[in-house]
Tab-separated table of C-alpha atoms in Angstrom:
chain	number	residue	atom	x	y	z
A	1	MET	CA	-65.437	-30.308	13.341
A	2	LEU	CA	-62.986	-33.191	13.297
A	3	LEU	CA	-60.784	-34.264	10.392
A	4	GLY	CA	-59.801	-37.863	9.723
A	5	ILE	CA	-57.078	-38.578	7.156
A	6	ASP	CA	-56.757	-42.144	5.875
A	7	LEU	CA	-53.559	-43.013	4.000
A	8	GLY	CA	-54.582	-46.044	1.965
A	9	THR	CA	-52.651	-48.267	-0.427
A	10	GLY	CA	-53.831	-46.539	-3.587
A	11	SER	CA	-55.381	-43.294	-2.370
A	12	ALA	CA	-55.564	-40.801	0.466
A	13	LYS	CA	-58.999	-40.020	1.866
A	14	ALA	CA	-60.090	-37.119	4.028
A	15	LEU	CA	-63.319	-37.048	6.029
A	16	LEU	CA	-64.694	-34.014	7.852
A	17	LEU	CA	-66.997	-34.985	10.706
A	18	ALA	CA	-69.297	-32.837	12.806
A	19	THR	CA	-69.078	-33.583	16.507
A	20	ASP	CA	-72.613	-35.023	16.369
A	21	GLY	CA	-71.327	-37.712	13.977
A	22	THR	CA	-72.593	-36.196	10.731
A	23	THR	CA	-70.252	-36.371	7.744
A	24	ILE	CA	-69.802	-32.867	6.381
A	25	GLY	CA	-67.284	-33.459	3.626
A	26	GLU	CA	-65.120	-36.192	2.174
A	27	ALA	CA	-62.733	-36.555	-0.725
A	28	SER	CA	-59.985	-38.797	-2.017
A	29	SER	CA	-56.935	-38.510	-4.231
A	30	SER	CA	-55.126	-41.469	-5.750
A	31	TYR	CA	-51.465	-42.342	-6.342
A	32	PRO	CA	-49.679	-45.237	-8.021
A	33	VAL	CA	-48.201	-48.371	-6.511
A	34	HIS	CA	-45.017	-49.350	-8.331
A	35	SER	CA	-43.695	-52.868	-8.902
A	36	PRO	CA	-40.174	-52.494	-10.342
A	37	HIS	CA	-39.564	-56.234	-9.896
A	38	PRO	CA	-41.942	-59.202	-9.576
A	39	GLY	CA	-43.319	-59.391	-6.048
A	40	TRP	CA	-42.326	-55.821	-5.161
A	41	ALA	CA	-44.821	-53.133	-4.126
A	42	GLU	CA	-43.614	-49.594	-3.473
A	43	SER	CA	-44.957	-46.052	-3.277
A	44	GLU	CA	-43.309	-42.652	-3.244
A	45	PRO	CA	-44.135	-40.906	0.064
A	46	GLU	CA	-44.076	-37.590	-1.761
A	47	ASP	CA	-47.036	-38.850	-3.823
A	48	TRP	CA	-48.833	-39.552	-0.538
A	49	TRP	CA	-48.170	-36.016	0.642
A	50	LEU	CA	-49.515	-34.401	-2.522
A	51	ALA	CA	-52.624	-36.611	-2.430
A	52	VAL	CA	-53.281	-35.852	1.258
A	53	ALA	CA	-53.090	-32.122	0.578
A	54	SER	CA	-55.500	-32.448	-2.355
A	55	ALA	CA	-58.000	-34.619	-0.476
A	56	VAL	CA	-57.975	-32.409	2.624
A	57	ARG	CA	-58.535	-29.222	0.646
A	58	LYS	CA	-61.470	-30.800	-1.232
A	59	ALA	CA	-63.089	-32.282	1.883
A	60	VAL	CA	-62.685	-29.192	4.063
A	61	GLY	CA	-63.442	-26.543	1.461
A	62	ASP	CA	-64.082	-23.154	3.069
A	63	ARG	CA	-64.618	-24.663	6.543
A	64	ALA	CA	-60.963	-24.743	7.622
A	65	ASP	CA	-61.484	-22.380	10.570
A	66	GLY	CA	-63.962	-24.812	12.103
A	67	VAL	CA	-61.574	-27.785	12.210
A	68	GLN	CA	-60.653	-28.573	15.835
A	69	ALA	CA	-58.281	-31.517	15.459
A	70	ILE	CA	-56.828	-34.046	13.023
A	71	ALA	CA	-56.211	-37.778	13.450
A	72	LEU	CA	-54.660	-40.322	11.134
A	73	SER	CA	-55.403	-43.768	9.794
A	74	GLY	CA	-53.221	-45.713	7.421
A	75	GLN	CA	-52.276	-48.895	5.624
A	76	MET	CA	-50.429	-51.337	7.871
A	77	HIS	CA	-47.044	-53.106	7.737
A	78	GLY	CA	-45.203	-50.800	5.326
A	79	VAL	CA	-41.782	-49.273	5.951
A	80	VAL	CA	-40.572	-45.740	5.265
A	81	LEU	CA	-36.864	-45.218	5.927
A	82	ALA	CA	-36.407	-41.537	6.644
A	83	SER	CA	-33.842	-38.987	7.767
A	84	GLU	CA	-34.061	-37.084	11.056
A	85	SER	CA	-36.294	-34.476	9.391
A	86	GLY	CA	-38.516	-37.085	7.732
A	87	GLN	CA	-37.016	-37.017	4.243
A	88	PRO	CA	-37.631	-40.459	2.680
A	89	LEU	CA	-34.364	-42.154	1.718
A	90	ARG	CA	-35.979	-44.628	-0.686
A	91	PRO	CA	-39.520	-45.507	-1.829
A	92	ALA	CA	-41.799	-46.936	0.848
A	93	ILE	CA	-42.059	-50.735	0.851
A	94	LEU	CA	-45.716	-51.763	1.235
A	95	TRP	CA	-47.667	-54.583	2.846
A	96	ALA	CA	-48.181	-56.386	-0.464
A	97	ASP	CA	-44.420	-56.623	-1.074
A	98	THR	CA	-43.076	-60.178	-0.874
A	99	ARG	CA	-39.342	-59.589	-1.393
A	100	SER	CA	-38.705	-60.340	2.291
A	101	SER	CA	-39.880	-63.947	1.910
A	102	ALA	CA	-36.290	-65.179	1.957
A	103	THR	CA	-35.734	-63.611	5.390
A	104	LEU	CA	-38.533	-65.501	7.139
A	105	ASN	CA	-36.258	-68.367	8.156
A	106	THR	CA	-34.381	-65.882	10.341
A	107	TYR	CA	-37.603	-65.317	12.259
A	108	HIS	CA	-38.430	-69.012	12.397
A	109	SER	CA	-35.050	-69.672	13.998
A	110	LEU	CA	-36.025	-67.593	17.051
A	111	ASP	CA	-36.836	-69.279	20.333
A	112	ALA	CA	-40.472	-70.454	20.447
A	113	ALA	CA	-41.191	-68.337	23.530
A	114	ILE	CA	-40.040	-65.192	21.708
A	115	LEU	CA	-42.133	-66.010	18.647
A	116	GLU	CA	-45.230	-66.619	20.740
A	117	ARG	CA	-45.003	-63.159	22.299
A	118	LEU	CA	-45.126	-61.611	18.833
A	119	GLY	CA	-48.673	-63.022	18.631
A	120	ASN	CA	-48.717	-63.292	14.851
A	121	PRO	CA	-47.774	-65.615	12.003
A	122	ILE	CA	-44.474	-64.776	10.343
A	123	THR	CA	-45.320	-63.318	6.948
A	124	ALA	CA	-43.585	-61.350	4.235
A	125	GLY	CA	-44.568	-57.704	3.840
A	126	MET	CA	-44.507	-56.915	7.561
A	127	ALA	CA	-41.983	-54.377	8.800
A	128	GLY	CA	-39.638	-56.764	10.626
A	129	PRO	CA	-38.924	-59.057	7.641
A	130	THR	CA	-38.734	-56.015	5.336
A	131	LEU	CA	-36.073	-54.459	7.573
A	132	LEU	CA	-34.104	-57.717	7.500
A	133	TRP	CA	-34.191	-57.558	3.697
A	134	LEU	CA	-33.044	-53.930	3.703
A	135	ARG	CA	-30.172	-54.758	6.061
A	136	GLU	CA	-28.968	-57.419	3.644
A	137	HIS	CA	-29.591	-55.753	0.295
A	138	GLU	CA	-29.461	-51.994	0.956
A	139	ALA	CA	-26.930	-51.716	3.754
A	140	THR	CA	-26.082	-48.074	3.101
A	141	VAL	CA	-29.629	-46.742	3.406
A	142	TYR	CA	-30.244	-49.139	6.319
A	143	THR	CA	-27.319	-47.573	8.167
A	144	GLU	CA	-28.015	-43.964	7.220
A	145	ALA	CA	-31.742	-43.920	8.103
A	146	ARG	CA	-32.726	-42.245	11.358
A	147	TRP	CA	-36.294	-43.548	11.406
A	148	ALA	CA	-38.103	-46.703	10.279
A	149	LEU	CA	-41.748	-45.658	10.211
A	150	GLN	CA	-45.144	-47.036	9.306
A	151	PRO	CA	-46.829	-45.090	6.468
A	152	LYS	CA	-49.215	-43.027	8.608
A	153	ASP	CA	-46.440	-42.345	11.133
A	154	TRP	CA	-44.315	-40.864	8.360
A	155	LEU	CA	-47.291	-38.691	7.424
A	156	ARG	CA	-47.564	-37.516	11.039
A	157	LEU	CA	-43.884	-36.538	11.003
A	158	ARG	CA	-44.545	-34.530	7.842
A	159	LEU	CA	-47.535	-32.826	9.485
A	160	THR	CA	-46.036	-32.069	12.882
A	161	GLY	CA	-42.267	-32.547	12.828
A	162	GLU	CA	-42.757	-35.084	15.658
A	163	VAL	CA	-42.017	-38.822	15.604
A	164	ALA	CA	-44.283	-41.396	17.261
A	165	THR	CA	-46.371	-44.481	16.651
A	166	GLU	CA	-49.268	-46.117	18.491
A	167	PRO	CA	-50.152	-49.693	19.493
A	168	SER	CA	-52.428	-50.712	16.608
A	169	ASP	CA	-49.756	-50.055	13.970
A	170	ALA	CA	-46.819	-51.148	16.130
A	171	SER	CA	-48.498	-54.504	16.767
A	172	GLY	CA	-48.497	-55.209	13.016
A	173	THR	CA	-44.731	-55.000	12.575
A	174	LEU	CA	-43.551	-58.367	13.975
A	175	LEU	CA	-41.384	-56.221	16.234
A	176	TYR	CA	-44.002	-55.802	18.976
A	177	ASP	CA	-44.563	-57.873	22.125
A	178	ILE	CA	-48.317	-58.449	22.246
A	179	VAL	CA	-48.071	-59.590	25.886
A	180	SER	CA	-46.164	-56.620	27.355
A	181	ASP	CA	-47.641	-54.130	24.829
A	182	ASN	CA	-44.304	-52.618	23.860
A	183	TRP	CA	-41.512	-53.067	21.365
A	184	ALA	CA	-40.214	-56.641	21.488
A	185	GLY	CA	-36.684	-55.870	22.625
A	186	GLU	CA	-35.740	-59.522	23.002
A	187	ALA	CA	-36.848	-60.366	19.445
A	188	ILE	CA	-35.216	-57.252	17.984
A	189	GLY	CA	-31.960	-58.144	19.713
A	190	ALA	CA	-32.081	-61.780	18.610
A	191	LEU	CA	-32.694	-60.667	15.010
A	192	ASN	CA	-29.793	-58.219	15.287
A	193	LEU	CA	-32.011	-55.433	13.995
A	194	ARG	CA	-31.659	-51.803	14.942
A	195	GLY	CA	-33.930	-50.660	17.728
A	196	ASP	CA	-32.879	-47.008	17.819
A	197	TRP	CA	-34.974	-46.042	14.808
A	198	LEU	CA	-38.298	-47.285	16.189
A	199	PRO	CA	-40.455	-44.421	17.508
A	200	GLU	CA	-42.009	-44.017	20.930
A	201	ILE	CA	-45.390	-45.765	21.300
A	202	ILE	CA	-48.174	-43.494	22.563
A	203	PRO	CA	-51.946	-44.121	22.922
A	204	SER	CA	-54.002	-43.925	19.738
A	205	SER	CA	-56.027	-41.029	21.148
A	206	ALA	CA	-53.006	-39.046	22.414
A	207	ILE	CA	-52.006	-35.697	20.946
A	208	SER	CA	-48.849	-36.479	18.983
A	209	GLY	CA	-47.982	-32.970	17.815
A	210	TYR	CA	-49.337	-29.841	16.225
A	211	LEU	CA	-49.690	-28.804	12.588
A	212	THR	CA	-46.589	-26.931	11.425
A	213	THR	CA	-46.636	-23.747	9.406
A	214	ILE	CA	-45.431	-25.493	6.249
A	215	ALA	CA	-47.981	-28.286	6.604
A	216	SER	CA	-50.793	-25.819	7.278
A	217	GLU	CA	-49.963	-23.958	4.086
A	218	ASN	CA	-50.015	-27.175	2.065
A	219	LEU	CA	-53.285	-28.445	3.536
A	220	GLY	CA	-55.069	-25.122	3.838
A	221	LEU	CA	-55.652	-25.578	7.586
A	222	PRO	CA	-54.874	-23.366	10.592
A	223	VAL	CA	-51.376	-23.697	11.993
A	224	GLY	CA	-51.121	-25.345	15.408
A	225	LEU	CA	-54.055	-27.760	15.057
A	226	PRO	CA	-53.588	-30.753	17.379
A	227	VAL	CA	-52.760	-33.955	15.501
A	228	ILE	CA	-53.907	-37.129	17.277
A	229	ALA	CA	-51.853	-40.328	16.939
A	230	GLY	CA	-54.638	-42.254	15.179
A	231	ALA	CA	-54.692	-45.948	14.302
A	232	ALA	CA	-53.990	-48.557	11.660
A	233	ASP	CA	-56.711	-48.572	9.005
A	234	THR	CA	-58.431	-51.761	10.163
A	235	ALA	CA	-58.463	-50.686	13.808
A	236	ALA	CA	-59.749	-47.243	12.823
A	237	ALA	CA	-62.476	-48.801	10.673
A	238	ALA	CA	-63.621	-50.946	13.604
A	239	LEU	CA	-64.047	-47.819	15.709
A	240	GLY	CA	-65.686	-45.984	12.816
A	241	ASN	CA	-68.275	-48.727	12.465
A	242	GLY	CA	-68.868	-49.116	16.192
A	243	LEU	CA	-67.286	-52.569	16.187
A	244	LEU	CA	-66.215	-52.614	19.835
A	245	GLU	CA	-68.111	-55.522	21.386
A	246	PRO	CA	-66.464	-58.983	21.406
A	247	GLY	CA	-68.525	-61.362	19.268
A	248	LEU	CA	-69.211	-58.904	16.458
A	249	VAL	CA	-67.550	-59.741	13.141
A	250	GLN	CA	-66.885	-57.550	10.125
A	251	LEU	CA	-65.683	-58.254	6.598
A	252	THR	CA	-64.027	-55.360	4.783
A	253	ILE	CA	-63.253	-55.709	1.101
A	254	GLY	CA	-60.803	-53.302	-0.474
A	255	THR	CA	-57.492	-53.983	-2.218
A	256	GLY	CA	-57.143	-56.886	0.190
A	257	ALA	CA	-59.817	-58.216	2.520
A	258	GLN	CA	-59.946	-58.415	6.296
A	259	ILE	CA	-62.308	-60.253	8.589
A	260	ILE	CA	-62.035	-59.015	12.164
A	261	THR	CA	-63.597	-59.616	15.556
A	262	PRO	CA	-62.840	-57.630	18.754
A	263	ARG	CA	-61.229	-59.387	21.711
A	264	SER	CA	-61.213	-58.370	25.371
A	265	GLN	CA	-58.101	-60.535	25.886
A	266	PRO	CA	-55.078	-61.241	23.651
A	267	ILE	CA	-56.069	-64.667	22.274
A	268	ILE	CA	-53.240	-65.984	20.089
A	269	ASP	CA	-54.082	-68.333	17.209
A	270	ARG	CA	-52.266	-71.566	18.045
A	271	HIS	CA	-52.569	-72.656	14.413
A	272	GLY	CA	-50.690	-69.521	13.335
A	273	ARG	CA	-53.116	-68.682	10.512
A	274	THR	CA	-54.750	-65.470	11.776
A	275	HIS	CA	-53.380	-62.294	13.275
A	276	LEU	CA	-53.776	-60.578	16.643
A	277	TYR	CA	-53.362	-56.811	16.853
A	278	ARG	CA	-53.998	-54.037	19.303
A	279	ALA	CA	-57.235	-52.113	18.793
A	280	ALA	CA	-57.618	-48.345	18.601
A	281	VAL	CA	-58.993	-48.265	22.150
A	282	PRO	CA	-57.206	-49.188	25.407
A	283	ASN	CA	-57.239	-52.738	26.739
A	284	GLN	CA	-58.702	-54.230	23.588
A	285	TRP	CA	-57.360	-56.346	20.757
A	286	TYR	CA	-58.789	-57.814	17.583
A	287	SER	CA	-58.270	-61.056	15.705
A	288	LEU	CA	-57.941	-60.744	11.959
A	289	ALA	CA	-57.960	-62.992	8.936
A	290	ALA	CA	-56.089	-61.166	6.176
A	291	MET	CA	-56.482	-62.083	2.520
A	292	GLN	CA	-54.181	-60.186	0.168
A	293	ASN	CA	-56.042	-60.646	-3.103
A	294	ALA	CA	-59.585	-59.291	-3.068
A	295	GLY	CA	-60.209	-56.058	-4.960
A	296	LEU	CA	-56.604	-56.299	-6.138
A	297	ALA	CA	-57.328	-59.541	-7.999
A	298	LEU	CA	-60.712	-58.429	-9.300
A	299	GLU	CA	-59.279	-55.180	-10.642
A	300	TRP	CA	-56.508	-57.108	-12.387
A	301	VAL	CA	-58.966	-59.512	-14.021
A	302	ARG	CA	-61.296	-56.687	-15.000
A	303	GLY	CA	-58.375	-54.844	-16.583
A	304	ILE	CA	-57.023	-57.716	-18.641
A	305	LEU	CA	-60.537	-58.578	-19.823
A	306	GLY	CA	-61.179	-54.949	-20.785
A	307	LEU	CA	-64.439	-54.645	-18.854
A	308	SER	CA	-66.024	-51.703	-17.101
A	309	TRP	CA	-67.241	-52.424	-13.571
A	310	GLN	CA	-70.818	-52.369	-14.797
A	311	GLU	CA	-69.911	-54.930	-17.461
A	312	VAL	CA	-68.207	-57.028	-14.771
A	313	TYR	CA	-71.482	-57.579	-12.941
A	314	THR	CA	-73.687	-57.785	-16.025
A	315	LYS	CA	-71.550	-60.392	-17.768
A	316	ALA	CA	-70.315	-62.379	-14.764
A	317	PHE	CA	-73.757	-63.004	-13.359
A	318	SER	CA	-75.127	-64.163	-16.692
A	319	VAL	CA	-73.024	-67.296	-16.093
A	320	PRO	CA	-74.352	-70.093	-13.844
A	321	PRO	CA	-72.764	-70.778	-10.434
A	322	GLY	CA	-69.666	-72.931	-10.630
A	323	CYS	CA	-68.742	-71.420	-14.010
A	324	GLU	CA	-69.276	-74.760	-15.726
A	325	GLY	CA	-66.154	-76.273	-14.199
A	326	LEU	CA	-63.871	-73.200	-14.236
A	327	THR	CA	-62.076	-72.188	-11.022
A	328	PHE	CA	-59.991	-69.075	-10.315
A	329	LEU	CA	-57.306	-69.096	-7.619
A	330	PRO	CA	-56.720	-65.398	-6.777
A	331	TYR	CA	-53.202	-65.650	-5.314
A	332	LEU	CA	-51.592	-62.987	-7.500
A	333	THR	CA	-49.346	-61.749	-4.683
A	334	GLY	CA	-49.156	-64.932	-2.608
A	335	GLU	CA	-51.542	-65.278	0.318
A	336	ARG	CA	-51.681	-64.758	4.061
A	337	THR	CA	-54.693	-66.363	5.789
A	338	PRO	CA	-54.859	-69.316	5.826
A	339	HIS	CA	-51.885	-70.421	3.704
A	340	LEU	CA	-49.112	-67.996	4.753
A	341	ASP	CA	-47.525	-68.608	1.370
A	342	PRO	CA	-45.809	-65.676	-0.360
A	343	TYR	CA	-44.719	-67.818	-3.317
A	344	VAL	CA	-48.011	-69.296	-4.530
A	345	ARG	CA	-49.475	-67.623	-7.601
A	346	GLY	CA	-52.905	-67.453	-9.170
A	347	ALA	CA	-54.489	-69.472	-11.946
A	348	TRP	CA	-57.619	-70.270	-13.869
A	349	VAL	CA	-58.044	-74.037	-13.725
A	350	GLY	CA	-60.390	-76.129	-15.859
A	351	LEU	CA	-60.517	-73.951	-18.970
A	352	GLY	CA	-62.402	-75.357	-21.932
A	353	LEU	CA	-63.479	-74.171	-25.348
A	354	HIS	CA	-66.952	-73.466	-23.997
A	355	HIS	CA	-65.663	-70.843	-21.546
A	356	THR	CA	-66.082	-67.166	-22.394
A	357	GLN	CA	-64.982	-63.799	-21.075
A	358	ALA	CA	-68.011	-63.878	-18.782
A	359	HIS	CA	-66.932	-67.227	-17.323
A	360	LEU	CA	-63.458	-65.874	-16.575
A	361	MET	CA	-64.948	-62.916	-14.715
A	362	ARG	CA	-67.501	-64.970	-12.779
A	363	ALA	CA	-64.780	-67.420	-11.777
A	364	ALA	CA	-62.698	-64.526	-10.437
A	365	LEU	CA	-65.577	-63.326	-8.254
A	366	GLU	CA	-66.201	-66.848	-6.999
A	367	GLY	CA	-62.491	-67.398	-6.350
A	368	VAL	CA	-62.249	-64.284	-4.188
A	369	ALA	CA	-65.407	-65.330	-2.316
A	370	PHE	CA	-63.939	-68.790	-1.690
A	371	ALA	CA	-60.715	-67.238	-0.391
A	372	LEU	CA	-62.807	-65.179	2.042
A	373	ARG	CA	-64.575	-68.329	3.228
A	374	GLN	CA	-61.227	-69.960	3.980
A	375	GLY	CA	-60.243	-66.905	6.020
A	376	PHE	CA	-63.564	-66.846	7.846
A	377	GLU	CA	-63.280	-70.492	8.826
A	378	ALA	CA	-59.707	-69.955	10.069
A	379	LEU	CA	-60.927	-67.087	12.250
A	380	GLU	CA	-63.797	-69.131	13.668
A	381	ALA	CA	-61.255	-71.813	14.615
A	382	THR	CA	-59.724	-69.396	17.149
A	383	GLY	CA	-62.707	-69.894	19.410
A	384	PHE	CA	-65.878	-68.032	18.516
A	385	LYS	CA	-68.998	-68.643	16.491
A	386	ALA	CA	-70.417	-65.806	14.450
A	387	THR	CA	-74.153	-65.550	13.882
A	388	GLU	CA	-74.022	-62.593	11.523
A	389	LEU	CA	-71.395	-60.733	9.565
A	390	ARG	CA	-71.140	-57.035	8.852
A	391	LEU	CA	-70.032	-56.192	5.331
A	392	ALA	CA	-68.048	-53.015	4.688
A	393	GLY	CA	-65.787	-51.603	2.011
A	394	GLY	CA	-66.214	-49.790	-1.263
A	395	GLY	CA	-66.357	-52.935	-3.416
A	396	THR	CA	-69.504	-54.491	-1.971
A	397	ALA	CA	-72.342	-52.371	-3.301
A	398	GLU	CA	-73.672	-54.574	-6.101
A	399	MET	CA	-76.470	-56.907	-5.032
A	400	PRO	CA	-75.378	-59.951	-7.121
A	401	TRP	CA	-71.892	-59.735	-5.559
A	402	LYS	CA	-73.360	-59.493	-2.056
A	403	GLN	CA	-75.596	-62.462	-2.804
A	404	LEU	CA	-72.624	-64.533	-3.951
A	405	LEU	CA	-70.708	-63.632	-0.774
A	406	THR	CA	-73.702	-64.594	1.370
A	407	ASP	CA	-74.136	-67.936	-0.342
A	408	VAL	CA	-70.432	-68.809	-0.193
A	409	LEU	CA	-69.869	-67.675	3.409
A	410	ARG	CA	-73.146	-69.305	4.527
A	411	ILE	CA	-74.027	-66.548	6.966
A	412	PRO	CA	-76.344	-63.508	6.852
A	413	LEU	CA	-74.508	-60.402	5.669
A	414	TYR	CA	-75.529	-56.991	6.963
A	415	SER	CA	-74.149	-54.158	4.869
A	416	THR	CA	-73.026	-51.037	6.690
A	417	THR	CA	-73.725	-47.577	5.345
A	418	VAL	CA	-70.296	-46.064	6.054
A	419	ALA	CA	-68.008	-46.213	3.027
A	420	ALA	CA	-65.090	-44.354	4.678
A	421	ALA	CA	-65.000	-46.178	8.015
A	422	SER	CA	-61.239	-45.757	8.528
A	423	GLY	CA	-61.419	-42.004	8.009
A	424	ARG	CA	-64.466	-41.840	10.277
A	425	GLY	CA	-62.668	-43.810	12.963
A	426	ALA	CA	-59.716	-41.446	12.704
A	427	ALA	CA	-62.023	-38.443	13.086
A	428	LEU	CA	-63.599	-40.017	16.181
A	429	LEU	CA	-60.117	-40.522	17.650
A	430	ALA	CA	-59.489	-36.837	17.023
A	431	GLY	CA	-62.589	-36.070	19.104
A	432	ILE	CA	-61.482	-38.390	21.913
A	433	GLY	CA	-58.016	-36.843	21.847
A	434	ILE	CA	-59.246	-33.305	22.472
A	435	GLY	CA	-62.018	-34.284	24.899
A	436	VAL	CA	-65.058	-33.866	22.651
A	437	TYR	CA	-65.896	-37.487	23.542
A	438	ALA	CA	-65.041	-39.031	26.894
A	439	ASP	CA	-63.827	-42.316	25.384
A	440	ALA	CA	-64.540	-44.829	22.628
A	441	ASN	CA	-67.788	-45.965	24.277
A	442	ASP	CA	-68.989	-42.374	24.068
A	443	THR	CA	-68.737	-42.614	20.262
A	444	ILE	CA	-70.814	-45.757	19.834
A	445	LYS	CA	-74.066	-43.850	19.477
A	446	LEU	CA	-72.364	-41.803	16.751
A	447	ALA	CA	-70.332	-44.531	15.090
A	448	ALA	CA	-72.801	-47.390	15.174
A	449	THR	CA	-73.947	-47.538	11.578
A	450	PRO	CA	-77.448	-48.515	10.555
A	451	MET	CA	-77.425	-52.066	9.210
A	452	LEU	CA	-79.176	-52.629	5.936
A	453	ALA	CA	-81.401	-55.684	5.675
A	454	ALA	CA	-79.516	-58.946	5.600
A	455	THR	CA	-78.926	-60.530	2.227
A	456	PRO	CA	-80.895	-63.815	2.389
A	457	GLN	CA	-78.789	-66.926	2.006
A	458	SER	CA	-79.562	-69.495	-0.645
A	459	VAL	CA	-78.034	-72.956	-0.903
A	460	ASP	CA	-76.745	-74.036	-4.292
A	461	PRO	CA	-75.241	-77.556	-4.495
A	462	ILE	CA	-73.269	-76.601	-7.607
A	463	LEU	CA	-71.677	-73.667	-5.765
A	464	GLU	CA	-70.783	-75.964	-2.866
A	465	GLU	CA	-69.240	-78.385	-5.337
A	466	ALA	CA	-67.195	-75.497	-6.763
A	467	TRP	CA	-66.070	-74.650	-3.221
A	468	PHE	CA	-64.758	-78.161	-2.621
A	469	ARG	CA	-63.028	-78.079	-6.009
A	470	TYR	CA	-61.397	-74.772	-5.054
A	471	GLN	CA	-60.088	-76.187	-1.774
A	472	SER	CA	-58.566	-79.187	-3.506
A	473	LEU	CA	-56.561	-77.090	-5.951
A	474	TYR	CA	-54.255	-75.186	-3.588
A	475	PRO	CA	-52.060	-78.198	-2.689
A	476	ARG	CA	-51.512	-78.900	-6.370
A	477	LEU	CA	-50.831	-75.245	-7.163
A	478	LYS	CA	-48.331	-75.051	-4.285
A	479	LYS	CA	-46.298	-77.885	-5.802
A	480	MET	CA	-46.006	-75.832	-8.994
A	481	SER	CA	-44.939	-72.618	-7.192
């Protein structure tokens, strides 16, 4: 059996996979995200550790002796400053954190050739800008730290006592040269950032260490289990869903939303609106449109309206499309694709006395769907045409919500049946790492998930009118930000 551990933004998930691809056990354990100041997003790594231990024990149960290997998946872009032994020196700064916005001009001042080799738009919340902020505002901890690690790489250090990273996470730091596939020494030097605290980059399927005695006691697993490097959550999910062929496209809706398509070559977005990262398998990349406010925005609206999730769908879809002139802009934490604007904030626009709680909720769902359409169109502009879209993620189960997404995106949506794709992808990497599978292609017959029937698309002129209204509002909102 193979164990995948996925360190998400709000919870840790563990998935136990039989070598024939059958899921044997899975569990999750949540932890808080703290925002001590507006625009900040932090977590305590110790909370991660406790949640991982809980999730692993629940997923594995009394089958610990059958576990052959572990691999990791995790949220991208965050920074954990740690001591030599892995002790965190401050809370982890997460991908949704926008405090580094003021440092972006330092990046933009770099030579154009250096910026191009980074292969990604310059955005707040990525490790490079975050480290610039720490250098300026927390000089003592910046100097004292031995390691600057991505979240899952800190977890690996806690599990094994060994320090490493792998290409899929490294490529999301804005400190990685997408052309040479290594740390971007020239950019790091020009930024005057430390390079000594960045870990060695090893393949995603490489053995990165072995479970220590202390870690085995906490997780209830045998000491000495091989721990495979793993992958960033989106790259792991692509492997978990069998998304390896260029031309396939997948939308994942969680806290944020990602639309990805595999690439056999590193194709950089000349418009600078979408991202290019290394995949979990050798010699492959993926293009990504990243929207920060998907489930995050919907959960916020649901909370302030005091609705259960069942009430969300019941009430929202009692309202006609277009919400009778009401539009929601979901930019609660700024936005990445396509605006690359950390300062813009959300709004309901067009409120009238006739609008109700149900209208507010329906407008939020439509606003998130419209944001996804903007991301999808930006991704298509990099040079491919999708004919179908796979839909994944825990927040896409309700049929009215899937229908709205289909109608807004104007493309057939095929729902996948794997809810824990990142954990599954990690488990498959564990199998590749110890030779259970020859390579990623050997997992396709296991990972390829049955597609449910496509949600049929309907055309609603009022919904299209709402879409055009939505697009027109961002420029005006930006002026107010």
